[in-house]
PDB file of C-alpha atoms in Angstrom:
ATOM      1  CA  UNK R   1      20.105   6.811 -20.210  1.00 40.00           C
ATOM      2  CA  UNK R   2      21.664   3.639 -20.991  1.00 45.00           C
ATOM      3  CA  UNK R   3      20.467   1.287 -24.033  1.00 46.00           C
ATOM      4  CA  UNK R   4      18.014  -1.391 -23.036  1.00 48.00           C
ATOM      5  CA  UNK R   5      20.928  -3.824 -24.049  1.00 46.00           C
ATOM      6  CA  UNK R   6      23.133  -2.146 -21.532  1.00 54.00           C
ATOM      7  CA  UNK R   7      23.743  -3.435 -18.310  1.00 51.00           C
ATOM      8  CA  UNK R   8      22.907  -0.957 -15.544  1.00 51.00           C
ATOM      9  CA  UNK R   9      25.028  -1.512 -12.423  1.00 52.00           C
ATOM     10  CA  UNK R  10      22.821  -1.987  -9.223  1.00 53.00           C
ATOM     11  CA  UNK R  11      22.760   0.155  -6.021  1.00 52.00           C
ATOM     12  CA  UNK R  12      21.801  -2.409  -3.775  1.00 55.00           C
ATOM     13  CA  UNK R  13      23.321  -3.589  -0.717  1.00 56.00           C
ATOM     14  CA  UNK R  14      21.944  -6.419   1.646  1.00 58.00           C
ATOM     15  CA  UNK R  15      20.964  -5.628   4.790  1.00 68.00           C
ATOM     16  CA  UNK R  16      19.104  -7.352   7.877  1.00 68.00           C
ATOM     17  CA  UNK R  17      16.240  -6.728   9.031  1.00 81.00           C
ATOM     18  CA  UNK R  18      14.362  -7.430  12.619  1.00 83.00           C
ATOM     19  CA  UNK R  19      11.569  -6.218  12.015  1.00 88.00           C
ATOM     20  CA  UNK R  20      11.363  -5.071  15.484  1.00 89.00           C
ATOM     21  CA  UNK R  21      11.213  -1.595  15.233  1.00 94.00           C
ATOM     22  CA  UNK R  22       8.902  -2.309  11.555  1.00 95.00           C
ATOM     23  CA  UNK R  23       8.511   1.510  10.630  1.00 96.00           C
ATOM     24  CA  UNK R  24      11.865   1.697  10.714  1.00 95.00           C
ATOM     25  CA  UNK R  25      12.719  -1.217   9.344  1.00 95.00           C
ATOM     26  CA  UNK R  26      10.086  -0.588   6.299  1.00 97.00           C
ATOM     27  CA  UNK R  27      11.738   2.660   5.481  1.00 96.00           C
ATOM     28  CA  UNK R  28      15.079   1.417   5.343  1.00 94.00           C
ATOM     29  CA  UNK R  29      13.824  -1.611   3.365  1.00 95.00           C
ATOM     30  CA  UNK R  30      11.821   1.744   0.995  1.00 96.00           C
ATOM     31  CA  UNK R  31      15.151   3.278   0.341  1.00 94.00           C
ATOM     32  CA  UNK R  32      17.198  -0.408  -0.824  1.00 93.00           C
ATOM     33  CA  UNK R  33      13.753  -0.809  -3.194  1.00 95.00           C
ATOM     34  CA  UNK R  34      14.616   2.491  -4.573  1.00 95.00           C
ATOM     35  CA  UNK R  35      18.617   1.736  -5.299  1.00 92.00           C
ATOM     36  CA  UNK R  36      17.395  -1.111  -6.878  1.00 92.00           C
ATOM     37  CA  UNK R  37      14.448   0.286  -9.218  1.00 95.00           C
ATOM     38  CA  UNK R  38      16.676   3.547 -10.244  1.00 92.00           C
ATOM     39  CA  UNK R  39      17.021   4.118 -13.576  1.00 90.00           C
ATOM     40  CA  UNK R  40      14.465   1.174 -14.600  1.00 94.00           C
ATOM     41  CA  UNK R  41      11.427   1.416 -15.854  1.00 93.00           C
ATOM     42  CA  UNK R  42      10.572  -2.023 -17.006  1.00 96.00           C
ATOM     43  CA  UNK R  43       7.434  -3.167 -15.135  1.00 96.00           C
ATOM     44  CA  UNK R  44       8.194  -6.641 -14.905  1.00 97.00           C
ATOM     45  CA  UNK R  45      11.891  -6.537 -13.451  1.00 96.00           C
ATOM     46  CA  UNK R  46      11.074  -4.240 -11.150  1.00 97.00           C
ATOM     47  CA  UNK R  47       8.469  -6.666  -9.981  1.00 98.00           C
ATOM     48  CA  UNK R  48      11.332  -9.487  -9.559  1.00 98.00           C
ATOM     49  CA  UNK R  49      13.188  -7.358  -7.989  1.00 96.00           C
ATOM     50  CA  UNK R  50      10.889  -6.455  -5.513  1.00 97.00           C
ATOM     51  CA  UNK R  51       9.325  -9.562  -4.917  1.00 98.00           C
ATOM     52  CA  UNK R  52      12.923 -11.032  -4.121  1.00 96.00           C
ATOM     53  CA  UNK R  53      13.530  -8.128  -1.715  1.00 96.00           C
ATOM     54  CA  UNK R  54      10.254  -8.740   0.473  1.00 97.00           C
ATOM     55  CA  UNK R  55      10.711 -12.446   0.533  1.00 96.00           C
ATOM     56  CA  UNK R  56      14.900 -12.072   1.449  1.00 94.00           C
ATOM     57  CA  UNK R  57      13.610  -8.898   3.947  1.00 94.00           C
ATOM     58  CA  UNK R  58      10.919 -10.284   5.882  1.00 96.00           C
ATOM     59  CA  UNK R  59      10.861 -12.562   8.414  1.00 94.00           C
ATOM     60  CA  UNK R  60       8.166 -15.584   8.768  1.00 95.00           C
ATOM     61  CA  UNK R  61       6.932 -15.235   5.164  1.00 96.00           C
ATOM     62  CA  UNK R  62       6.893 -18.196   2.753  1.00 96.00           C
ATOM     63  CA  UNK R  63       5.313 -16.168  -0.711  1.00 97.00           C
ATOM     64  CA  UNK R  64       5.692 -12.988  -2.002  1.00 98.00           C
ATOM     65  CA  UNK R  65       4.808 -11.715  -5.198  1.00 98.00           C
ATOM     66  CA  UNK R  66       2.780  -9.718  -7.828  1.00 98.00           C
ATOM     67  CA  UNK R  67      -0.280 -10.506 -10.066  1.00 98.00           C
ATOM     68  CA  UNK R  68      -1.532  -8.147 -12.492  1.00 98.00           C
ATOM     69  CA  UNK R  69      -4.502  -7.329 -13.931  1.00 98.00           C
ATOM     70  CA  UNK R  70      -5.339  -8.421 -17.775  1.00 97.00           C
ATOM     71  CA  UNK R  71      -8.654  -7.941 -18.462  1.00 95.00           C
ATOM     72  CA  UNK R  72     -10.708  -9.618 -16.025  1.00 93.00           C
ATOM     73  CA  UNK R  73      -8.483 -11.489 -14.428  1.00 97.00           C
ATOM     74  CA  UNK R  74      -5.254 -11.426 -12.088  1.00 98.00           C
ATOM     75  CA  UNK R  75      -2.446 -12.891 -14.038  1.00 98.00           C
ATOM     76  CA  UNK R  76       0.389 -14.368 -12.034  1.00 98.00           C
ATOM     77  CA  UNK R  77       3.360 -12.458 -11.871  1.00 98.00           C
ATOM     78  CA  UNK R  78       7.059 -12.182 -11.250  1.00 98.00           C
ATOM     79  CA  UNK R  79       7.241 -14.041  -7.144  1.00 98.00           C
ATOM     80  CA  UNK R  80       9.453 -15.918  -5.475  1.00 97.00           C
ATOM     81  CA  UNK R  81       8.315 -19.113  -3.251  1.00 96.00           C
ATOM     82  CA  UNK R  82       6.790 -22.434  -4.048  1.00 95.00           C
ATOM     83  CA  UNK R  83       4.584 -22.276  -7.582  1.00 95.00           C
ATOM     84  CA  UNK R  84       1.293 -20.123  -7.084  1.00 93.00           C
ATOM     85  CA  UNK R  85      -2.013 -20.642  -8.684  1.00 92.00           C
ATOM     86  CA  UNK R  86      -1.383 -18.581 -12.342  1.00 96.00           C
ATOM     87  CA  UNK R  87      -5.094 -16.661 -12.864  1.00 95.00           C
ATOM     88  CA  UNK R  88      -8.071 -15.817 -11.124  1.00 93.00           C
ATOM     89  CA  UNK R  89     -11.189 -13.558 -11.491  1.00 93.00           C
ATOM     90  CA  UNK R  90     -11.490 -10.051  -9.588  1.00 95.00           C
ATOM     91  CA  UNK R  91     -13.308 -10.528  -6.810  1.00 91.00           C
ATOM     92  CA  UNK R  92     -11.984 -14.019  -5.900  1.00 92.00           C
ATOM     93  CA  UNK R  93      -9.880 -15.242  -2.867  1.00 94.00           C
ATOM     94  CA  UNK R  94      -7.953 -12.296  -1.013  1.00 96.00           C
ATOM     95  CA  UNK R  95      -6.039 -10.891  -4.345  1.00 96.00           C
ATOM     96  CA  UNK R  96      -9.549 -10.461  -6.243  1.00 96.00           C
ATOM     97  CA  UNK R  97     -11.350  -9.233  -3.121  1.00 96.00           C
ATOM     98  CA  UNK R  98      -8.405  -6.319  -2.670  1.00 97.00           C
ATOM     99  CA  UNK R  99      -8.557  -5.753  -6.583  1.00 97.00           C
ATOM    100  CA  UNK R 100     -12.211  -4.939  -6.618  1.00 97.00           C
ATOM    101  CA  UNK R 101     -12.017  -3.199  -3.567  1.00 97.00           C
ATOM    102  CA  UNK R 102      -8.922  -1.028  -4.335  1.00 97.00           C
ATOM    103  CA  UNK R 103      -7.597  -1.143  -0.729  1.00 97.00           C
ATOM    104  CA  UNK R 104      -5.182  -2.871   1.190  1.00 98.00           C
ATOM    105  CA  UNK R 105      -6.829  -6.593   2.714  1.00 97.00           C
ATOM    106  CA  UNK R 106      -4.988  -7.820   6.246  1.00 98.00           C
ATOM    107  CA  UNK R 107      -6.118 -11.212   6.922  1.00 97.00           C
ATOM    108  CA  UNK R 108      -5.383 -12.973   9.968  1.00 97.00           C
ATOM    109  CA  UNK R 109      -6.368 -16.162   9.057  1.00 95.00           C
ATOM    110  CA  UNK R 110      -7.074 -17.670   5.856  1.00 94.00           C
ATOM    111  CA  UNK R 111      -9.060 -19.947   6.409  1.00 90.00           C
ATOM    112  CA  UNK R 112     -11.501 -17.710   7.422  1.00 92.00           C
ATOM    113  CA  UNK R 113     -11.743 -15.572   4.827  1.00 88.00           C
ATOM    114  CA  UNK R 114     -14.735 -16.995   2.490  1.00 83.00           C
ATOM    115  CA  UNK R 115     -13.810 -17.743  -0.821  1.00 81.00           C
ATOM    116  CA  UNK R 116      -9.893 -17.924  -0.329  1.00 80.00           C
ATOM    117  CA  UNK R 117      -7.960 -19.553  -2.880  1.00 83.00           C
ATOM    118  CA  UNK R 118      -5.458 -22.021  -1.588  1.00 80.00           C
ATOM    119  CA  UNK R 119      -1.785 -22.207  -3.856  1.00 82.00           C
ATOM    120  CA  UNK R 120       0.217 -23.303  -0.212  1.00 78.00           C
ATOM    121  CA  UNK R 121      -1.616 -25.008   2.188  1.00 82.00           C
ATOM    122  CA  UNK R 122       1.299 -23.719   4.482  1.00 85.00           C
ATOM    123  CA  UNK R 123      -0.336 -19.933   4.143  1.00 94.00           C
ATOM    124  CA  UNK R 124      -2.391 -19.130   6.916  1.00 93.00           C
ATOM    125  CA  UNK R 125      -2.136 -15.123   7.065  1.00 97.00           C
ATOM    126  CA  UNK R 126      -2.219 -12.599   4.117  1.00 97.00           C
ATOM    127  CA  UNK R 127      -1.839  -9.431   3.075  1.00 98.00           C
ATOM    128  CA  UNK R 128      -2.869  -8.001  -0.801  1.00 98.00           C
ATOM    129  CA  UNK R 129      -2.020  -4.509  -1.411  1.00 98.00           C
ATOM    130  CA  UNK R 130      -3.732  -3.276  -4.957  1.00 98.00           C
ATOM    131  CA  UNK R 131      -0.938  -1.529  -7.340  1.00 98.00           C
ATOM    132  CA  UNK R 132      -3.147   1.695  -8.471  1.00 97.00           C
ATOM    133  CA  UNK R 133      -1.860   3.935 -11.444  1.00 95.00           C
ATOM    134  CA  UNK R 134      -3.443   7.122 -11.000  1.00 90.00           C
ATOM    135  CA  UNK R 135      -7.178   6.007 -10.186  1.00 90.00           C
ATOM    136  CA  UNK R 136      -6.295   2.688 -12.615  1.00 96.00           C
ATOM    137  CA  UNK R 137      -6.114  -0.930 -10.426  1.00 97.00           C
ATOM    138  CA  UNK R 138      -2.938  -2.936 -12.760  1.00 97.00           C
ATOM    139  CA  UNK R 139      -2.755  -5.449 -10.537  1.00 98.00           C
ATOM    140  CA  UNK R 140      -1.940  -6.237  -6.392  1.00 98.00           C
ATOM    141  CA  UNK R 141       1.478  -7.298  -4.482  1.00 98.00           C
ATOM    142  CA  UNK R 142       0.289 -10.455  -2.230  1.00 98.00           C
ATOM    143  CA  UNK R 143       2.447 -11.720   0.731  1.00 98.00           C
ATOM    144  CA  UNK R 144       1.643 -15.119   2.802  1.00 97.00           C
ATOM    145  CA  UNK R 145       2.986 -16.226   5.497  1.00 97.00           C
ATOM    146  CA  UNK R 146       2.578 -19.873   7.768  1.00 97.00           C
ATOM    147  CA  UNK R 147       1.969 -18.063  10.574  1.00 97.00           C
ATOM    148  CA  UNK R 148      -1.347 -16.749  11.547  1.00 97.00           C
ATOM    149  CA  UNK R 149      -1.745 -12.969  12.178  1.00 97.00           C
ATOM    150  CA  UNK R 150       1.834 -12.237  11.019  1.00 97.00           C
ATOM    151  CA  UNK R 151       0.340  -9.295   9.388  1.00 98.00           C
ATOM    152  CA  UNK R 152      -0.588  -5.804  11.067  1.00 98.00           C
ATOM    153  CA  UNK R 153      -1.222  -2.205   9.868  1.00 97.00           C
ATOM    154  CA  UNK R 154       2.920  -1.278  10.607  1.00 97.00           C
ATOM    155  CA  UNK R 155       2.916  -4.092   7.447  1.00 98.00           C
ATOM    156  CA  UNK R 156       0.236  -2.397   5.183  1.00 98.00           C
ATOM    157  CA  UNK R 157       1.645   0.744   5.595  1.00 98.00           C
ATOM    158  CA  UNK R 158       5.270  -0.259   4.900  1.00 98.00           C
ATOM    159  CA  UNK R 159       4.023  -2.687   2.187  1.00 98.00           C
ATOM    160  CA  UNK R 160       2.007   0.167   0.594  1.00 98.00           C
ATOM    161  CA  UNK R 161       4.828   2.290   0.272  1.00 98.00           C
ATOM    162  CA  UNK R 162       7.197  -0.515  -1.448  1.00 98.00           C
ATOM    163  CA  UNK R 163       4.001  -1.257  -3.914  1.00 98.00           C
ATOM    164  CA  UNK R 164       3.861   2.598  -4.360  1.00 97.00           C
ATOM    165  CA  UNK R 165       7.864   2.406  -5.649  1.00 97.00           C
ATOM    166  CA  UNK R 166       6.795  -0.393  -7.803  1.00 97.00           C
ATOM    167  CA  UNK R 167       4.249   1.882  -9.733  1.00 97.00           C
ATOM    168  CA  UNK R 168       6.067   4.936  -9.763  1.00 96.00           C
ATOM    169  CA  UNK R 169       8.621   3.410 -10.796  1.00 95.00           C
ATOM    170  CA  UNK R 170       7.104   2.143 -14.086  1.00 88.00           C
ATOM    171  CA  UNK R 171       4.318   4.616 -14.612  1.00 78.00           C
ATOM    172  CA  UNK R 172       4.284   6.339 -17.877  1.00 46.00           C
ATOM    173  CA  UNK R 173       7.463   4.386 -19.353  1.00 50.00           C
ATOM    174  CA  UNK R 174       8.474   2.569 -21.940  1.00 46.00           C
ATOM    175  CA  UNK R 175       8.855  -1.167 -21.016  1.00 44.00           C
ATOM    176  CA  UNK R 176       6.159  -1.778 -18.754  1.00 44.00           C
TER     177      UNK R 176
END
């Protein structure tokens, strides 16, 4: 294995998606996640990586990104889209809920969900997936989007298994 101070060469190669056919296009977006997480084990960049995937991959999306769990609190993460509100406490807004909860949280609509926490006013759907280690919650992978009811099951699933990557990825390692 290379040296930490080596550079590793990537095996990714852009792609489009439709999203039309979204098992499909989830799987194929499951094996570019794992050309670019080989050979790394460092939580953190694999987090960037990933969240830069999902937000270049999907369409109608305007946040994706990771918060992880220190203590009692969700800790803002590696994202990409417009700055996101840094901390809050499990069992707050749609992240928290989804923490506590240990299980994937579709929501159609925002502004219907009590206790959401608005970063973008723009966001009207989300979707929080936790990140579980064995039986251990380390944090959640959160998407938005400005369009309400973008989310669906075919996106937990396929979300799920990119989040799963993420973890297996960095389980156990050095570098996390």
């Amino acid at each position: 294995m290379a040296s930490p101070s080596q550079a590793r060469p990537m095996s990714y190669t852009a792609q489009r998606y439709d999203f039309r056919d979204k098992p499909g296009d989830y799987a194929r977006l499951a094996q570019d996640l794992s050309g670019l997480l080989a050979g790394e084990s460092d939580r953190i960049a694999n987090a960037a990586n990933t969240a830069a995937l999902i937000f270049a991959a999907l369409p109608e999306i305007n946040w994706a990104g990771f918060y992880f769990l220190r203590g009692t609190e969700l800790v803002l993460g590696p994202f990409q889209g417009k700055p996101a509100c840094v901390r809050s406490m499990l069992g707050q807004g749609v992240c928290g809920a989804a923490a506590v909860q240990r299980r994937t949280l579709v929501v159609p609509d925002v502004q219907k969900f009590p206790g959401h926490i608005t970063c973008d006013a723009a966001s009207r759907a989300e979707i929080v997936v936790p990140l579980l280690e064995g039986g251990t919650l380390i944090g959640v992978l959160d998407v938005d989007s400005p369009r309400a009811a973008r989310f669906d099951e075919a996106d937990a699933r396929g979300l799920e298994a990119l989040a799963a990557l993420v973890v297996t990825a960095s389980a156990a390692r050095p570098g996390r």
